[in-house]
Coordinates of C-alpha atoms in Angstrom, one line a residue:
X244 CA 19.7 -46.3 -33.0
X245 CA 22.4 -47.4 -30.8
X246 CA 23.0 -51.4 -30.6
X247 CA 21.9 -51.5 -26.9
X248 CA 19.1 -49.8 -27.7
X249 CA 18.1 -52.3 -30.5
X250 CA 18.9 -55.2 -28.3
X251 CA 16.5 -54.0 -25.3
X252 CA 14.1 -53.6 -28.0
X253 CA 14.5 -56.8 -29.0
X254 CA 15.2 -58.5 -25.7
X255 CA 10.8 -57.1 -25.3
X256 CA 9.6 -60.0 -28.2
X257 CA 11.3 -62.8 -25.1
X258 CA 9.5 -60.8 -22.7
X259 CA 6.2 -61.1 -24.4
X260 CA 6.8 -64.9 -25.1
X261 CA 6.7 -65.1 -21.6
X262 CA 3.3 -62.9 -21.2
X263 CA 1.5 -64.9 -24.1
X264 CA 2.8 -68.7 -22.7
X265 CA 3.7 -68.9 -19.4
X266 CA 1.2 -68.7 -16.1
X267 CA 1.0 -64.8 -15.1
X268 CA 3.4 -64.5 -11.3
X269 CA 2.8 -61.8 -9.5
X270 CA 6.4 -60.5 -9.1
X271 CA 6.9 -60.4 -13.2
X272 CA 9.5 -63.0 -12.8
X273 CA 7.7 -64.9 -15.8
X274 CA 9.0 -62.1 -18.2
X275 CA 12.6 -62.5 -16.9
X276 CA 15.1 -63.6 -18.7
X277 CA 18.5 -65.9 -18.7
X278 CA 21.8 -65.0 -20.2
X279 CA 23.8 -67.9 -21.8
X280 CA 27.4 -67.2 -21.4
X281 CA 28.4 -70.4 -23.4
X282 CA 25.9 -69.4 -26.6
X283 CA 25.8 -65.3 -25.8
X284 CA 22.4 -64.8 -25.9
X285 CA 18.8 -64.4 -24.1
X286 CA 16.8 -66.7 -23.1
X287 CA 13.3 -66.7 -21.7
X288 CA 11.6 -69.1 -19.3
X289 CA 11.3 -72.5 -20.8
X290 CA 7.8 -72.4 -22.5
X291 CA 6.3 -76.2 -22.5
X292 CA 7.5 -79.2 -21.2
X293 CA 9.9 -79.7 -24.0
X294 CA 12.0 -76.9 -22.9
X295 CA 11.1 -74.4 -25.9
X296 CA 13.0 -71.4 -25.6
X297 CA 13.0 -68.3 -27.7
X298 CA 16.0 -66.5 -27.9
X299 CA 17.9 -63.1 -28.7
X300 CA 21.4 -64.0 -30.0
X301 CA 23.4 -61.5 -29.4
X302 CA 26.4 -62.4 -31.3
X303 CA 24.3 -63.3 -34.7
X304 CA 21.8 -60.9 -33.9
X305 CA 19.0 -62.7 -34.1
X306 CA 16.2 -64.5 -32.9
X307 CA 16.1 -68.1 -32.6
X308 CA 14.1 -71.1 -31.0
X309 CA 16.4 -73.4 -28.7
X310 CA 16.6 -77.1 -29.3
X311 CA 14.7 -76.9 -32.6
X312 CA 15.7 -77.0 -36.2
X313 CA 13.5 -73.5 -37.1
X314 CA 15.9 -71.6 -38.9
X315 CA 17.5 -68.7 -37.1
X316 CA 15.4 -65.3 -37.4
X317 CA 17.9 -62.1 -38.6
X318 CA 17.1 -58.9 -37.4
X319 CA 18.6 -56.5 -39.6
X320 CA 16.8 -54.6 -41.9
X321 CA 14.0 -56.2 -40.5
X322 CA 10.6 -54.4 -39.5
X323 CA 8.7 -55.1 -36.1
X324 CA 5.7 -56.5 -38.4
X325 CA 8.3 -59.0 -39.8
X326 CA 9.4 -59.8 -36.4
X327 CA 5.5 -60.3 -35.2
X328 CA 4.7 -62.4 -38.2
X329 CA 7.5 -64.9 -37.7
X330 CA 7.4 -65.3 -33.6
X331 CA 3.6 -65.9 -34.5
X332 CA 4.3 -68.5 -37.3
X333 CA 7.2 -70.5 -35.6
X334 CA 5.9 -70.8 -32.5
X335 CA 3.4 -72.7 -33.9
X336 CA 6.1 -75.2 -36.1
X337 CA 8.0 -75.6 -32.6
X338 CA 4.6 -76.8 -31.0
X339 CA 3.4 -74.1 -28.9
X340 CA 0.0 -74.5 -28.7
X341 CA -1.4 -70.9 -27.7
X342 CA -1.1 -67.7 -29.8
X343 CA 1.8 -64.9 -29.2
X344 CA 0.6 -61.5 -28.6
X345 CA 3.1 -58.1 -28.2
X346 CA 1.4 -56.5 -25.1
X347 CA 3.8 -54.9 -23.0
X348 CA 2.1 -53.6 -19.8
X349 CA 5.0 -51.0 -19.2
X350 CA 6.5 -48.2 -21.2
X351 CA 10.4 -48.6 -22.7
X352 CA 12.4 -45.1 -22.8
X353 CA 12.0 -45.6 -27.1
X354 CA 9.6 -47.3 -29.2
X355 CA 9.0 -50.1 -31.5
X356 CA 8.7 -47.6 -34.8
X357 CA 6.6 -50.1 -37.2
X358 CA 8.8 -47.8 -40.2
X359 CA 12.0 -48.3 -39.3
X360 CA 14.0 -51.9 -39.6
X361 CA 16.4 -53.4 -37.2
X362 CA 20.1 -52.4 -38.4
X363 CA 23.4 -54.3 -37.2
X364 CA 25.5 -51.3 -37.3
X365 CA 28.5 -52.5 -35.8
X366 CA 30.2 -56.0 -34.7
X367 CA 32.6 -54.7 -32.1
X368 CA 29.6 -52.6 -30.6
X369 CA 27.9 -56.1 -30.4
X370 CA 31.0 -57.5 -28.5
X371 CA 31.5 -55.4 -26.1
X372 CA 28.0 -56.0 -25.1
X373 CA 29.1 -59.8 -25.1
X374 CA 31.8 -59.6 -22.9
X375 CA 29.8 -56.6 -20.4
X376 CA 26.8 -59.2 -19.8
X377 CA 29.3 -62.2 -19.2
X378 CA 31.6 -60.1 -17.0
X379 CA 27.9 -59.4 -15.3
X380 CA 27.3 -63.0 -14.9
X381 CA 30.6 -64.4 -13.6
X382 CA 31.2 -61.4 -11.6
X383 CA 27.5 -62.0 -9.5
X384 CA 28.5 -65.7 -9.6
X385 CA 31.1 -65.2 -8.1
X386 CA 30.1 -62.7 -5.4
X387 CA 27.1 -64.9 -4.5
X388 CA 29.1 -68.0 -4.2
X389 CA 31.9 -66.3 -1.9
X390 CA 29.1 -64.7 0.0
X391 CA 27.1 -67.9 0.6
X392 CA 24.2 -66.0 -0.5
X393 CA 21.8 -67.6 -3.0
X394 CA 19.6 -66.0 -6.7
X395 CA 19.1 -66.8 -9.6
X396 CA 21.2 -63.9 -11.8
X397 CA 18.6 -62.7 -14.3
X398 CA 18.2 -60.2 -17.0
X399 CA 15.0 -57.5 -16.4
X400 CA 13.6 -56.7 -19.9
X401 CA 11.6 -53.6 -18.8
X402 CA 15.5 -52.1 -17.1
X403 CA 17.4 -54.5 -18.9
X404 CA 19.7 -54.7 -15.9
X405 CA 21.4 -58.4 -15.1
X406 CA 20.1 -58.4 -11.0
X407 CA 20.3 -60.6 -8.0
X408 CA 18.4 -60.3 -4.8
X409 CA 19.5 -61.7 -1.7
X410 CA 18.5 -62.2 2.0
X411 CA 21.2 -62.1 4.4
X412 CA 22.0 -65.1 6.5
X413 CA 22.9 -62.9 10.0
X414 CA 19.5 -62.5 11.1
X415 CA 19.7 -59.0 10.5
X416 CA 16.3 -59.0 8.2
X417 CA 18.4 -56.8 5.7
X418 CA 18.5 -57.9 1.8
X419 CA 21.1 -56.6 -1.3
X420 CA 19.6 -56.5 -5.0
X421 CA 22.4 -56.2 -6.7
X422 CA 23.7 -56.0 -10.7
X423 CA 24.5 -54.5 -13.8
X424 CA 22.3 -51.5 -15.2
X425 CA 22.4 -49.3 -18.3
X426 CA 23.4 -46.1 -18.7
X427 CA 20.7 -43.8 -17.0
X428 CA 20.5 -40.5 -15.3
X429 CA 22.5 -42.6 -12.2
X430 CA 25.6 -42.8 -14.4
X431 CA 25.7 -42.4 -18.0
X432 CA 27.5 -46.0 -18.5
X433 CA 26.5 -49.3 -18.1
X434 CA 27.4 -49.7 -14.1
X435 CA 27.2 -52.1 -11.4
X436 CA 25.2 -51.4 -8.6
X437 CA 24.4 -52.7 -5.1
X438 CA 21.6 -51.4 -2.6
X439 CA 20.8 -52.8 1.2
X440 CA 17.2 -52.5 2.3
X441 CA 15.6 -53.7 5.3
X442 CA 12.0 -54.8 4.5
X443 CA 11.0 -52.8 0.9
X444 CA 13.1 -49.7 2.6
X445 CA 16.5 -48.9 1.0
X446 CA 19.1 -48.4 3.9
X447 CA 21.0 -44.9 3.8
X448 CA 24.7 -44.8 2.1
X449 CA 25.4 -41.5 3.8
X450 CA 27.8 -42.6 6.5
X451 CA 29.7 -45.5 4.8
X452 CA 32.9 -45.3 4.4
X453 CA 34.8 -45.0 0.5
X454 CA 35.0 -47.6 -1.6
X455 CA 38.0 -48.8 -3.0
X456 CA 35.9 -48.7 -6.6
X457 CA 33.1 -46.9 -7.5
X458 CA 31.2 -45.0 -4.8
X459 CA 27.9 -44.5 -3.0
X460 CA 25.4 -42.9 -3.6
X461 CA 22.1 -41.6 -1.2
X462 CA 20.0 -39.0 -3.1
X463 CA 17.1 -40.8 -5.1
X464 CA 19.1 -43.9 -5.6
X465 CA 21.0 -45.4 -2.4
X466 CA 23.6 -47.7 -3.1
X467 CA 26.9 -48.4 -4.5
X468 CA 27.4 -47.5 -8.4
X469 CA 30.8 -48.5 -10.0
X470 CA 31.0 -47.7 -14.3
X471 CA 31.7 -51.3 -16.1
X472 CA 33.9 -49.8 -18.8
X473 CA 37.5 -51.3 -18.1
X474 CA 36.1 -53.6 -15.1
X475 CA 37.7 -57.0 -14.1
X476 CA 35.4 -59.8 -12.7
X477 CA 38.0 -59.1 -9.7
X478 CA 37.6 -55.5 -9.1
X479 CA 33.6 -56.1 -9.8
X480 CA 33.2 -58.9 -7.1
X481 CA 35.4 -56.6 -4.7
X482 CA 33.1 -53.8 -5.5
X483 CA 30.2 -55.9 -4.3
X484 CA 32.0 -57.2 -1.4
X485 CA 33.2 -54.3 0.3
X486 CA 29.9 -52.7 -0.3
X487 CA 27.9 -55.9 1.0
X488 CA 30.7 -55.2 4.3
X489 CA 29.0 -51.8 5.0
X490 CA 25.8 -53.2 5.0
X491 CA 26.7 -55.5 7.8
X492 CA 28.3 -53.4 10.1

């Protein structure tokens, strides 16, 4: 199994720590999850008052509890019962007072297979992915901030796309989600992607003009799609801007 595969997998134990300790919101927003671009890895929702964390490093590729002296957790050649067992046992060593439970109330393109281990197949696979989600990170940064638009930039574990969503400040009731998705039947990469909507409607791409990267799309998905292989934060955060431009006119 591919490393981004393995990693979205993985990414769904953070997501559960958020189902089994935080208050349920009605948006999801309690499975979300933060990207640390100083320690390059997930993060959920703090989970007490302590600031508990459970994390998904990427670069060691494993799971670990922020702030607490649990050792680190290795994934590979690790099964999804030996996973279970040790989320359930530390949480209770780092003083989180209810149980974990896996239950996932949405389906993932591949499964957790309880007979085959986690395998760290490749270091340079595992850094690409590094930079890709930091280049995410700074690039939406950097476009919200130059836009004077304001979200939080956070990581979707069902998708496993980085996204912001914004209102515009013109008064024109429109909104931009915006991000960095994987490879799908939109483009078979991991992309960034930006889509206008006015109210929960997507606004049609069909008469923009080109962009100077990437393109638009209208059929199924409307928006702008641009491939991250070879991106810059510069050419991302013009992709975004000229895109964000057609939306206002």
């Amino acid at each position: 199994m591919e490393m981004l595969q393995q990693l979205h997998l993985a990414a769904q134990y953070l997501a559960a720590a958020g189902i089994s300790f935080l208050d349920k919101k009605e948006d999801d927003s309690h499975t979300n999850l933060g990207f640390s671009i100083t320690q390059n890895r997930l993060e959920t929702w703090p989970l007490d008052t302590y600031d508990t964390k459970l994390c998904l490093n990427y670069e060691a590729f494993a799971l670990e509890w922020s702030g607490k002296e649990v050792p680190s957790f290795p994934l590979h050649d690790k099964s999804h019962a030996q996973v279970l067992d040790w989320i359930a046992s530390t949480a209770k060593e780092v003083g989180l007072t209810k149980s974990y439970h896996f239950h996932l109330h949405y389906d993932l393109p591949y499964s957790h297979d309880a007979d085959t281990c986690y395998s760290l197949s490749g270091a340079d696979a595992i850094g690409k992915l590094i930079q890709l989600r930091v280049l995410a990170q700074n690039s939406i940064d950097a476009f919200l901030r130059q836009e004077e638009l304001s979200s939080e930039i956070r990581i979707w574990p069902h998708h496993f796309d980085t996204g912001a969503f914004s209102s515009l400040n013109d008064g024109s009731g429109k909104s931009v989600g915006l991000g960095m998705a994987i490879p799908d039947t939109v483009v078979n990469d991991l992309y960034f992607y930006i889509s206008g909507y006015r109210g929960h409607n997507a606004l049609n791409t069909w008469a923009f003009k080109s962009l100077t990267h990437g393109k638009w799309i209208n059929d199924g998905f409307k928006g702008a799609v641009l491939p991250a292989s070879g991106m810059n934060e510069k050419i991302v955060v013009q992709f975004f801007s000229e895109a964000l431009n057609a939306y206002k006119s």
